[in-house]
XYZ file of C-alpha atoms in Angstrom:
589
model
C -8.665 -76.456 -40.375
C -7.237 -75.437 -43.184
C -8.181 -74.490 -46.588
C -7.672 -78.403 -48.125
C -9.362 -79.737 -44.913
C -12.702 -77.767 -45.282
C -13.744 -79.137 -49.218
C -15.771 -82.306 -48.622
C -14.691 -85.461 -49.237
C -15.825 -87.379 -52.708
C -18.273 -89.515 -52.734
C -16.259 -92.850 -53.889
C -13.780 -91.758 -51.029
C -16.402 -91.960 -48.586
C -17.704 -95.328 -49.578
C -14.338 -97.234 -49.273
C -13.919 -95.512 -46.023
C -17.107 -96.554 -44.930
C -17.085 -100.045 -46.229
C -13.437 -100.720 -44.429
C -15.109 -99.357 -41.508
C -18.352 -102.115 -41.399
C -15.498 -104.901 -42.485
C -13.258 -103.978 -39.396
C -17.143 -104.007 -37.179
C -18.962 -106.678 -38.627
C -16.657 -108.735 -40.768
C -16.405 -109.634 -43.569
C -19.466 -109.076 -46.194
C -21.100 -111.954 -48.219
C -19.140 -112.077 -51.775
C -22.686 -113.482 -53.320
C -25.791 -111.673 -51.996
C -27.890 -115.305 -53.768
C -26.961 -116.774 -50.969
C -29.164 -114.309 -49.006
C -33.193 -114.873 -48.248
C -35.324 -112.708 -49.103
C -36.244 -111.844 -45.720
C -32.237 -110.934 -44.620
C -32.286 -108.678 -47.771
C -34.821 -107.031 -46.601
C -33.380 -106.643 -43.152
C -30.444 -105.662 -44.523
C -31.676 -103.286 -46.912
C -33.999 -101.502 -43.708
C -30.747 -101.755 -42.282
C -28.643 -99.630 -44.149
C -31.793 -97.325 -45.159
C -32.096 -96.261 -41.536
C -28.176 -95.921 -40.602
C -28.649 -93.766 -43.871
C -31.150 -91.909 -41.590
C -29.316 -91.793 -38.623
C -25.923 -90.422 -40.779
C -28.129 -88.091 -42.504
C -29.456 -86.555 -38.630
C -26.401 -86.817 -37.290
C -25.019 -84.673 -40.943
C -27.585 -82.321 -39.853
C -27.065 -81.790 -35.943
C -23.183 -81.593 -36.957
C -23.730 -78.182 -39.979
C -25.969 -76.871 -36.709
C -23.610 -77.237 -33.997
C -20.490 -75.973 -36.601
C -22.782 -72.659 -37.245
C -22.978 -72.259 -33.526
C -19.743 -72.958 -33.187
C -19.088 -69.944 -35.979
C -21.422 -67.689 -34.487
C -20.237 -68.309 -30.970
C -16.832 -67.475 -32.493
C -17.698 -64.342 -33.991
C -19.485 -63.309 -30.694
C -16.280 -63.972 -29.333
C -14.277 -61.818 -31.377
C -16.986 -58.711 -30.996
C -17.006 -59.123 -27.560
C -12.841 -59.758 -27.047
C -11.926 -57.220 -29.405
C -14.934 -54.576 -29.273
C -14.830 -54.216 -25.647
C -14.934 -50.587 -24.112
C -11.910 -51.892 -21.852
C -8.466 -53.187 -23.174
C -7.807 -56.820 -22.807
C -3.791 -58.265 -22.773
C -2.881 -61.465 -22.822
C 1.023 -61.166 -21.025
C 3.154 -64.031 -20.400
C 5.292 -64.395 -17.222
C 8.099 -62.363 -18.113
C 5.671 -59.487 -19.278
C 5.533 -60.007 -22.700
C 2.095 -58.859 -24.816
C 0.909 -62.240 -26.774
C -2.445 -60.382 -27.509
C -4.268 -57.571 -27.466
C -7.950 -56.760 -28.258
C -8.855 -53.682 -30.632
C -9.426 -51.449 -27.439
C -6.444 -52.029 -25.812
C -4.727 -50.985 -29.443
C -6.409 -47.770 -29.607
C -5.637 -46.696 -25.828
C -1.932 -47.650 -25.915
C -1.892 -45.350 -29.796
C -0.544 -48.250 -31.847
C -1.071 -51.401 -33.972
C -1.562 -54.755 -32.420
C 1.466 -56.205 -34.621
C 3.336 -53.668 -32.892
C 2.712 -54.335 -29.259
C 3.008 -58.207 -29.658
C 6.090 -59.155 -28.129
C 6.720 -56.002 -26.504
C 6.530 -55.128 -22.811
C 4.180 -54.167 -21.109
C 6.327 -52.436 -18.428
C 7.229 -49.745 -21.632
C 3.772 -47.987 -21.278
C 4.169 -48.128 -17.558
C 4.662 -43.689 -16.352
C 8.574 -44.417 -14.813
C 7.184 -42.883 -11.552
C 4.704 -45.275 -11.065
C 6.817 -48.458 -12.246
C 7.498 -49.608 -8.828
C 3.582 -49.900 -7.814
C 2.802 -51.704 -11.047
C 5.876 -54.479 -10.907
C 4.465 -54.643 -7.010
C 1.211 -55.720 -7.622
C 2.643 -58.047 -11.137
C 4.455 -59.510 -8.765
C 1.987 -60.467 -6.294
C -0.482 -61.821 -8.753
C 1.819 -64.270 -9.695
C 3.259 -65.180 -6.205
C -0.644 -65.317 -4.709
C -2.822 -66.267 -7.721
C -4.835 -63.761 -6.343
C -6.346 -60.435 -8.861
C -4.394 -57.851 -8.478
C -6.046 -53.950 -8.663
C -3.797 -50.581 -9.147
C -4.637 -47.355 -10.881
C -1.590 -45.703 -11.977
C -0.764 -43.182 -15.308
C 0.143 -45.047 -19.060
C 2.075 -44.000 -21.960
C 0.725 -43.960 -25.133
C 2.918 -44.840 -28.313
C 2.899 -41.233 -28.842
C 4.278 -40.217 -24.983
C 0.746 -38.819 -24.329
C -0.109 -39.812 -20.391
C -3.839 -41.247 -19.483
C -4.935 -42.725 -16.695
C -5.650 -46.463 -16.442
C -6.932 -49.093 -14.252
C -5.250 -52.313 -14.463
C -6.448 -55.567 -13.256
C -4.516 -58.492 -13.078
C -5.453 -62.132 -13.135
C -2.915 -65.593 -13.630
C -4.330 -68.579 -15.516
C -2.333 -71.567 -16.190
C -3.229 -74.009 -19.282
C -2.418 -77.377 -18.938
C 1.295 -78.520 -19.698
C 2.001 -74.458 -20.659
C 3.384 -71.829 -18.547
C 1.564 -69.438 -16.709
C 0.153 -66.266 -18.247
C -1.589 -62.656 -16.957
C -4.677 -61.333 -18.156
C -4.745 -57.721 -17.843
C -7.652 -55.171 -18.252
C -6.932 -51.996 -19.273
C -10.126 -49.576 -17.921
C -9.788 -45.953 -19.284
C -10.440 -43.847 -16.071
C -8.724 -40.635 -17.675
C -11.925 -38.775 -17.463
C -12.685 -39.829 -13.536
C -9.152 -38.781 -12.785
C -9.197 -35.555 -14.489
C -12.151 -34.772 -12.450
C -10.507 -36.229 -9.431
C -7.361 -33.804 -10.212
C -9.159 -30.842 -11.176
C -11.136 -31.557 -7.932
C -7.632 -31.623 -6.422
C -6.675 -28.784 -8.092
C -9.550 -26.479 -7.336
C -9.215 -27.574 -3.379
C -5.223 -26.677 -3.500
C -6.155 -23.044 -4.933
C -9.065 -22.969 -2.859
C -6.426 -23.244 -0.129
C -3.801 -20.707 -1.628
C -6.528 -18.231 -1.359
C -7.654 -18.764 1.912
C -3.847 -18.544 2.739
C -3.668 -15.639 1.124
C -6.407 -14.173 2.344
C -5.531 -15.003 6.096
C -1.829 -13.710 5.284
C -3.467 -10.073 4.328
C -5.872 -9.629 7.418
C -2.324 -10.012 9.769
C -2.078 -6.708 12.152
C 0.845 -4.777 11.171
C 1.940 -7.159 8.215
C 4.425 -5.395 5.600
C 3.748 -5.466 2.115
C 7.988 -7.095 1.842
C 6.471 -9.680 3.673
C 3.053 -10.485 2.002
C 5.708 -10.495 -1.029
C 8.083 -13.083 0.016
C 5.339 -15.271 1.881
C 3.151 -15.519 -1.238
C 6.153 -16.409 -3.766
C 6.126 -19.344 -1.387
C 2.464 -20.496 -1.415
C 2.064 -20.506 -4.874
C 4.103 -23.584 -5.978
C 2.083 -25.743 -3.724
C -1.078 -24.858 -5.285
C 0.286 -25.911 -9.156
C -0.264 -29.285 -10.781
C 3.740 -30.743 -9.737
C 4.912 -28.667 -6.669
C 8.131 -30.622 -6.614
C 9.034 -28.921 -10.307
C 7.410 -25.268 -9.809
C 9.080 -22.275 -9.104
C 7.638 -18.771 -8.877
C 8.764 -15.252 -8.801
C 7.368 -11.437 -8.307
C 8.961 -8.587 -9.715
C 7.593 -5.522 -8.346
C 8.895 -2.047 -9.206
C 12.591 -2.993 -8.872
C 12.397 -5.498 -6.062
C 12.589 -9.106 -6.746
C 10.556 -12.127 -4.500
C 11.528 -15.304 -5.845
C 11.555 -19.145 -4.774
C 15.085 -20.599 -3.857
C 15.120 -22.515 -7.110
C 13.986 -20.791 -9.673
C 14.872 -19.705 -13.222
C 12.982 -18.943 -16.186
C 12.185 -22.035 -18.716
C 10.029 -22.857 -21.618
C 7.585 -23.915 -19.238
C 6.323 -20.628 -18.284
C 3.340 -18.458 -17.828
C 3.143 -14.452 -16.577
C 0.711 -11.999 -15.424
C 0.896 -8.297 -14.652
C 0.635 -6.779 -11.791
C -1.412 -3.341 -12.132
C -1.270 -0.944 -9.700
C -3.430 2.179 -10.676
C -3.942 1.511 -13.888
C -0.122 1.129 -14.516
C 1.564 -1.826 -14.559
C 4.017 -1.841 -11.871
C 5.446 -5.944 -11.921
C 4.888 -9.311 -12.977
C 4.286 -12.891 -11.275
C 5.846 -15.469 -13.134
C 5.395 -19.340 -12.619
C 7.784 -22.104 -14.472
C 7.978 -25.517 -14.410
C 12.246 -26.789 -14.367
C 11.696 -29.593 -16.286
C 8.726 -30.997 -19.000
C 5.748 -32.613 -17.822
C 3.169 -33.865 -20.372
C -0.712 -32.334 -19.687
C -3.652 -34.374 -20.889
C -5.136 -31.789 -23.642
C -4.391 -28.037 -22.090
C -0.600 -28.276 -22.248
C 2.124 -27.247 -19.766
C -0.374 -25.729 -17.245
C -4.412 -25.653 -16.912
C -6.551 -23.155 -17.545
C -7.578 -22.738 -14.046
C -3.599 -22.190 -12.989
C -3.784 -19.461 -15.685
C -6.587 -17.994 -14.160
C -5.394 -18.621 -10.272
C -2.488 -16.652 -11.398
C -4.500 -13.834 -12.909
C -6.773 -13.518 -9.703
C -3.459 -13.324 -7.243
C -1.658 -10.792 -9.485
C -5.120 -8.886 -9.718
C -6.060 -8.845 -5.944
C -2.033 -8.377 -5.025
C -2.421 -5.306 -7.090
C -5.454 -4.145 -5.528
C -3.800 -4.870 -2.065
C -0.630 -3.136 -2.944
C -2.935 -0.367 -3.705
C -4.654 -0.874 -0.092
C -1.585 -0.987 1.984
C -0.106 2.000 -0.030
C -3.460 3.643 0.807
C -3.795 2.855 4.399
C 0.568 4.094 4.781
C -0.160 7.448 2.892
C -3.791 7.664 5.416
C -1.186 6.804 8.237
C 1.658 8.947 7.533
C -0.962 11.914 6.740
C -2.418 11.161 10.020
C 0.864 10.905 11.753
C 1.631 14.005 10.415
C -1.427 16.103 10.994
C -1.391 14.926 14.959
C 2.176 15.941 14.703
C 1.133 19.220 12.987
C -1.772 20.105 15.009
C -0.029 18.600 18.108
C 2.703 21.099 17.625
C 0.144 24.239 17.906
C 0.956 25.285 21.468
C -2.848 26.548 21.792
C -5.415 24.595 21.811
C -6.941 22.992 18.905
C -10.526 20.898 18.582
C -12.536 19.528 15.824
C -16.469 18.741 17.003
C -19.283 17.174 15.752
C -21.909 19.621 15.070
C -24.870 17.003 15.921
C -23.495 15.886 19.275
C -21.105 18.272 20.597
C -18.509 15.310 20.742
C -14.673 15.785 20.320
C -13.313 14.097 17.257
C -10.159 15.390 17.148
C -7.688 17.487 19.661
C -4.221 18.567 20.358
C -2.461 18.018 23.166
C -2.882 21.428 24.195
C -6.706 20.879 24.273
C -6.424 17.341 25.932
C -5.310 14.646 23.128
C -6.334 11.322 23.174
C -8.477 11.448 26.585
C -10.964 14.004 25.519
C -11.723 11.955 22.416
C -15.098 10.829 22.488
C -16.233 13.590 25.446
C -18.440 16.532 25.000
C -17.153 19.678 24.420
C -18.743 21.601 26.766
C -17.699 18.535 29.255
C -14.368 19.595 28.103
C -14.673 23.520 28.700
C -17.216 24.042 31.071
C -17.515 21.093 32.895
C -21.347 21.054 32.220
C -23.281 18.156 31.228
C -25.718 20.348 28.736
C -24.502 22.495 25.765
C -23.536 25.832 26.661
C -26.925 28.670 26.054
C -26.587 32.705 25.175
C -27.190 33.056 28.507
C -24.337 32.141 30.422
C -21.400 31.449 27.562
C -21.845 32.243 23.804
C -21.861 28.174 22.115
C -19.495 28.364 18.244
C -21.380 25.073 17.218
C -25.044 26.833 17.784
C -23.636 30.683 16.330
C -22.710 28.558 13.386
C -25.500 26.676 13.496
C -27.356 29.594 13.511
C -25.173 32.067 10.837
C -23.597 29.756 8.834
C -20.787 31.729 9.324
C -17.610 31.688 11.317
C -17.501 32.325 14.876
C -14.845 34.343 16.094
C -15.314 36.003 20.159
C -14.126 35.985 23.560
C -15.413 32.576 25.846
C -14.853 31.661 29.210
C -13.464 28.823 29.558
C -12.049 26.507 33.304
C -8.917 24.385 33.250
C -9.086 21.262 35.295
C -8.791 22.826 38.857
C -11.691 24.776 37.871
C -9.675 28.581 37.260
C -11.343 31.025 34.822
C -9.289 31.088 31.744
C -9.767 33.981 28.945
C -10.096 32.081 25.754
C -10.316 34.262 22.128
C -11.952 31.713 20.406
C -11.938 31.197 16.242
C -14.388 28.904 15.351
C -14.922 27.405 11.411
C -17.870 25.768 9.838
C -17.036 22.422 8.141
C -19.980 21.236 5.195
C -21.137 17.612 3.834
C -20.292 18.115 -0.031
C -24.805 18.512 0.090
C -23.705 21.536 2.302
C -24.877 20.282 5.673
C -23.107 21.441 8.670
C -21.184 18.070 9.655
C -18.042 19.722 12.348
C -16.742 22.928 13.740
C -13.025 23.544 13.934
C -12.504 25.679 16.549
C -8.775 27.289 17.773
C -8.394 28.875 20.595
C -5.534 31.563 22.404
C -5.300 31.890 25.991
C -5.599 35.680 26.705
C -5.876 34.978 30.663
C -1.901 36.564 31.267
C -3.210 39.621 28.775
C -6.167 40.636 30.121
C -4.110 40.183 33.510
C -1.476 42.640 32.366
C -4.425 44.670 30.827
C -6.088 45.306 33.572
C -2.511 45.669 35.440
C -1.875 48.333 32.783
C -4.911 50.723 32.854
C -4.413 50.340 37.151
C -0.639 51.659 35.970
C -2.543 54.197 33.893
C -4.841 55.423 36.183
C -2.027 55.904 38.590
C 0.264 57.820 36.185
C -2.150 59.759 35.093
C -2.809 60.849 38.375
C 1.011 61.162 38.561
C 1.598 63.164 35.607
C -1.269 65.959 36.650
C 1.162 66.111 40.178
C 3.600 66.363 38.125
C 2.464 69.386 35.792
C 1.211 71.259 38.605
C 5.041 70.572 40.446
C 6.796 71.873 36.738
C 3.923 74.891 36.610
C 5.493 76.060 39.673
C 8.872 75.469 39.425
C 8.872 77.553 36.388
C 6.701 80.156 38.296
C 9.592 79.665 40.930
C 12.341 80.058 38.415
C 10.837 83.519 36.769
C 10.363 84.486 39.948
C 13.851 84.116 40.534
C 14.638 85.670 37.375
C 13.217 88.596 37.927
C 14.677 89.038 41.794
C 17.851 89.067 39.620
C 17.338 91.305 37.721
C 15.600 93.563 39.941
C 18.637 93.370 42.030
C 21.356 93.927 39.306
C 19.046 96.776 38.296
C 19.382 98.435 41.505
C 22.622 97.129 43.061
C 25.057 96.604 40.158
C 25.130 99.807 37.582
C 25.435 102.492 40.614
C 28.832 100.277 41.322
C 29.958 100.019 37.532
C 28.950 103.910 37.223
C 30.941 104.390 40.323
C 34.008 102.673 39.271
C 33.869 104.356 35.815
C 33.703 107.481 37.353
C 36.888 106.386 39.345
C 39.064 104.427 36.893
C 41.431 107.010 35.079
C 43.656 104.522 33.241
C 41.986 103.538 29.786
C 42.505 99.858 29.900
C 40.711 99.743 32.977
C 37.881 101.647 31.467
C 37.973 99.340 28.860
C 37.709 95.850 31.013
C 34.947 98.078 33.155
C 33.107 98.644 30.110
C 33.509 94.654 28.607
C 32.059 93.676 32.220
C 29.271 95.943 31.644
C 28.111 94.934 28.596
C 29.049 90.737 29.964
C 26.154 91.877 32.849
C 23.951 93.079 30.206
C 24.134 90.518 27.999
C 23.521 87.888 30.970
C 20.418 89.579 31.890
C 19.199 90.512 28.647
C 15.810 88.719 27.475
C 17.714 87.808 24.107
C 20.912 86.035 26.325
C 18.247 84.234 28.867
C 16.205 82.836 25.473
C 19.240 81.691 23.535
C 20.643 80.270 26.660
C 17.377 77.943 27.327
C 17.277 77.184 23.697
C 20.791 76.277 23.419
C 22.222 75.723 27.017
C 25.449 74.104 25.016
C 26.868 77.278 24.291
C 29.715 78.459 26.407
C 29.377 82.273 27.700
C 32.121 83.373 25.093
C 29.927 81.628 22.557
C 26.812 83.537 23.385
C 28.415 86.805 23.783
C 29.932 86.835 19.888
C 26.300 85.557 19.193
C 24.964 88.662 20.567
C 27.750 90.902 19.225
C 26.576 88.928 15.596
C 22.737 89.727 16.347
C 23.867 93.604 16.871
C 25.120 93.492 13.499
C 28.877 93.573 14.116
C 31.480 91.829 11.892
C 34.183 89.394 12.698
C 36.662 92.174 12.460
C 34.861 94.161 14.592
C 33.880 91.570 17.295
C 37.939 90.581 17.538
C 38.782 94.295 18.764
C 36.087 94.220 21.400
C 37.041 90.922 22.439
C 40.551 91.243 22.086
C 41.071 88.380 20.308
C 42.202 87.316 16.493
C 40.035 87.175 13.540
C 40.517 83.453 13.536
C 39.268 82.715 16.916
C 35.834 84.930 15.771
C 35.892 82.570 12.917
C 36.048 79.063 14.914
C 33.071 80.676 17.654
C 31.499 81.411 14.522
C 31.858 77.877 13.273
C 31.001 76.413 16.688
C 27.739 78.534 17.017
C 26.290 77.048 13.542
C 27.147 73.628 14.549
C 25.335 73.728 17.961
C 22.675 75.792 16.192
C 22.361 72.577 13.506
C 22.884 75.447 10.593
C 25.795 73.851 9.615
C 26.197 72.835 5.579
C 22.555 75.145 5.764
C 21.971 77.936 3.260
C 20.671 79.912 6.644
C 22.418 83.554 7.451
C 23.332 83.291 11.475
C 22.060 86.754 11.924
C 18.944 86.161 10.872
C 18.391 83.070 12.722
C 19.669 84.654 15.946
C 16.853 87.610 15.538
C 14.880 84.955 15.105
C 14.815 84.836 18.962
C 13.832 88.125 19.817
């Protein structure tokens, strides 16, 4: 009703509509009441005074019922439009012809807005085809229709939503949808996060599994975790990651850098050393924490953080390896033998190949050594371990020692205490030389000895006598020329009357002379290179005689005095010598 419709009607209106009303029911009225008894005025009087009543109740029930009516009304509208879920009223063709307050405020707009608009705009465009789907089939079945799916708001904001859809027809008017709009935004986000958690939950236990891999490079732990991590992000389909690590570059097949974008540095040692990026291609709207959650932040963080402390590990465990590879090949390439013990159990911790390698590992040493099942005693072989033990101070001696077909071996034996940083005794280092071939050729050389010694007395006593012999000999000489050869050279002087033979009689005397003299013999076995002529002008220099002088008795030329001269100094190593001749030569008397 309007306005007009709701002021009451006046009083002399009523009447005439009243009084048509009883003419049209009862007929027509008596013009002259005088007519009338007094007992039908009276009748007709209690008459009207009782349909006065009856109006009067029925006045009364009518305010009553229009204040429920009112009441039910505004009930109504509190319950319609104050409802914690969103009510639309859509026609067939998916038009909004109302909305209740709720369904306003989650779709971010003003009820004169969404009237007339479709409902299909606030529909996500992904998940368009399940909502016309079940649309459809509410209409084709009659049946309600349930689907949960993500909504627009006004502002392009996503939230999740619950629609349910149910057809009701009014009679001689087309069908028309009722759809409730339930807010399950919060539900879902704990549904997603839940999803969330479980999908980086799994990216760690990937992770994790990938690192504990025998024998896995660190360029492949790179390359297979820039391919785990897009799964674990909110839209996998859109997500692209990279890992820049000192130069080197592990990246997904599509990526690039965007707006959507969020780092972390990789620290290796305190230094940072790369980066792990993750990007989203293209925009995707977040419910309040923007382009990615805080959780994918902190995912990101952890990876970065543990890849730097595995980077760290494996760089660790190669510089352990190579040091290891090259101390067995260090230690491997001493050709003697080379053992590091435990001092508490005699056990072999480390050898050479020279002591035994790999198979001795393990085995006690004095297994090893002296094929004995009890450590070595003072007794029978001097133990390193217990001298060091013992001193405290390196061992260094001569052990016997058996190779595996049981021979003696000759072992010099260093051996080196190794402390706990609380200076406890923890190992012995011990090197060893193999001096079986020396003490061999030791003993081979003092039996050599022995026997040369021996030889060498032989020998003296055989020189002792050949020198007796040869003065022996020297003496029969000259006893002989002393009594056979002057008499003759007398003789033949006394017989010789030309001078020149005189002369070559007296140069053959004085050749004898000089042979047998005890000055000739000692400059001969001091110098046996000088030639006879040679030690003649050395005599004739001796006596005093001059170069002039010694050419006339030798008939030769002052020159040839000169080069003997020359050639005696030389073989006398006077040569370039400040020495006089003469003096040297009487030197030898």
């Amino acid at each position: 009703m309007n306005k007009k419709d709701n002021q009451p009607e006046s009083a002399s209106e009523l009447r005439r509509r009243a009084e048509k009303k009883i003419k049209q029911e009862t007929g027509a009225l008596p013009d002259d009441f005088t007519t009338l008894s007094r007992e039908e005025i009276g009748e007709l009087i209690h008459e009207l005074e009782v349909h006065k009543i009856e109006l009067e109740m029925q006045n009364d029930e009518l305010c009553a019922a229009q204040e429920e009516l009112e009441l039910s009304r505004k009930r109504y509208f509190d319950l319609y439009n104050l409802a914690p879920v969103g009510y639309c009223v859509v026609n067939e063709k998916g038009f909004i012809q109302d909305v209740n307050l709720t369904a306003v405020t989650l779709l971010g707009s003003i009820r004169s807005d969404l009237i007339n608009r479709p409902i299909s705009e606030f529909i996500l465009s992904e998940n368009y085809l399940r909502y016309h789907r079940h649309w459809k089939m509410a209409f084709e079945t009659g049946e309600p229709q349930t689907v949960e799916l993500q909504m627009l708001r006004n502002d392009k904001s996503l939230f999740w939503v619950r629609l349910d859809f149910m057809v009701a027809k009014n009679v001689g008017q087309s069908p028309f949808c009722q759809v409730t709009l339930t807010d399950i935004s919060g539900p879902k986000r704990l549904e997603q996060r839940l999803q969330e958690r479980v999908k980086e939950l799994n990216l760690l236990f990937r992770f994790s599994d990938l690192l504990e891999k025998p024998d896995i490079s660190l360029n492949e732990v790179l390359k297979t975790t820039v391919l785990m991590i897009p799964q674990a992000w909110q839209f996998p389909g859109i997500t692209e990651a990279c890992i820049e690590l000192e130069g080197q570059i592990f990246q997904t097949k599509g990526f690039r850098k965007t707006q959507w974008m969020q780092t972390s540095d990789i620290v290796i040692q305190g230094k940072k050393a790369g980066q792990m990026t993750v990007c989203y291609t293209e925009k995707r709207p977040a419910f309040n924490e923007g382009s990615f959650l805080i959780e994918e932040s902190c995912l990101l963080n952890t990876i970065s953080e543990r890849l730097g402390r595995i980077i760290e590990r494996v760089r660790l465990t190669e510089a352990v390896k190579h040091s290891e590879m090259f101390l067995r090949t260090t230690i491997n390439s001493i050709t003697n033998p080379f053992v590091v013990i435990n001092a508490s159990d005699y056990t072999v911790e480390l050898a050479n190949d020279a002591y035994g390698g790999e198979k001795v590992i393990g085995l006690k040493c004095h297994a090893v050594v002296h094929h004995r099942s009890t450590p070595c005693t003072d007794d029978d072989h001097p133990c390193p371990v217990q001298e060091i033990k013992r001193t405290g101070k390196p061992f260094i001696g001569e052990l016997l020692h058996y190779d595996d077909q049981g021979n003696q071996l000759n072992m010099e034996t260093y051996a080196f205490p190794i402390f706990e940083p609380n200076g406890q005794l923890c190992r012995v280092l011990e090197y060893q030389i193999d001096i079986t071939a020396h003490r061999q050729t030791e003993l081979k050389l003092e039996q050599k000895a022995t026997e040369l010694k021996e030889m060498n007395v032989a020998l003296k006593v055989l020189l002792k006598r050949r020198e007796l012999d040869k003065e022996e000999i020297g003496q029969n000489i000259f006893a002989n020329y002393q009594i056979l050869l002057p008499p003759i050279i007398q003789n033949l002087k006394n017989t010789l009357t030309q001078e020149d033979q005189r002369e070559i009689i007296q140069i053959l005397e004085l050749r004898l002379k000089n042979i047998l003299s005890p000055f000739s013999k000692k400059l001969s076995d001091k110098l046996i290179n000088l030639t006879p002529t040679e030690i003649h002008v050395a005599h004739l220099i001796k006596s005093g005689k001059s170069n002039k002088e010694i050419s006339q008795i030798l008939n030769c030329s002052f020159h040839t005095v000169s080069r003997h001269r020359d050639n005696i100094r030389t073989k006398t190593n006077l040569k370039n010598k400040k020495i006089n001749l003469r003096s040297f030569l009487l030197s030898f008397e």
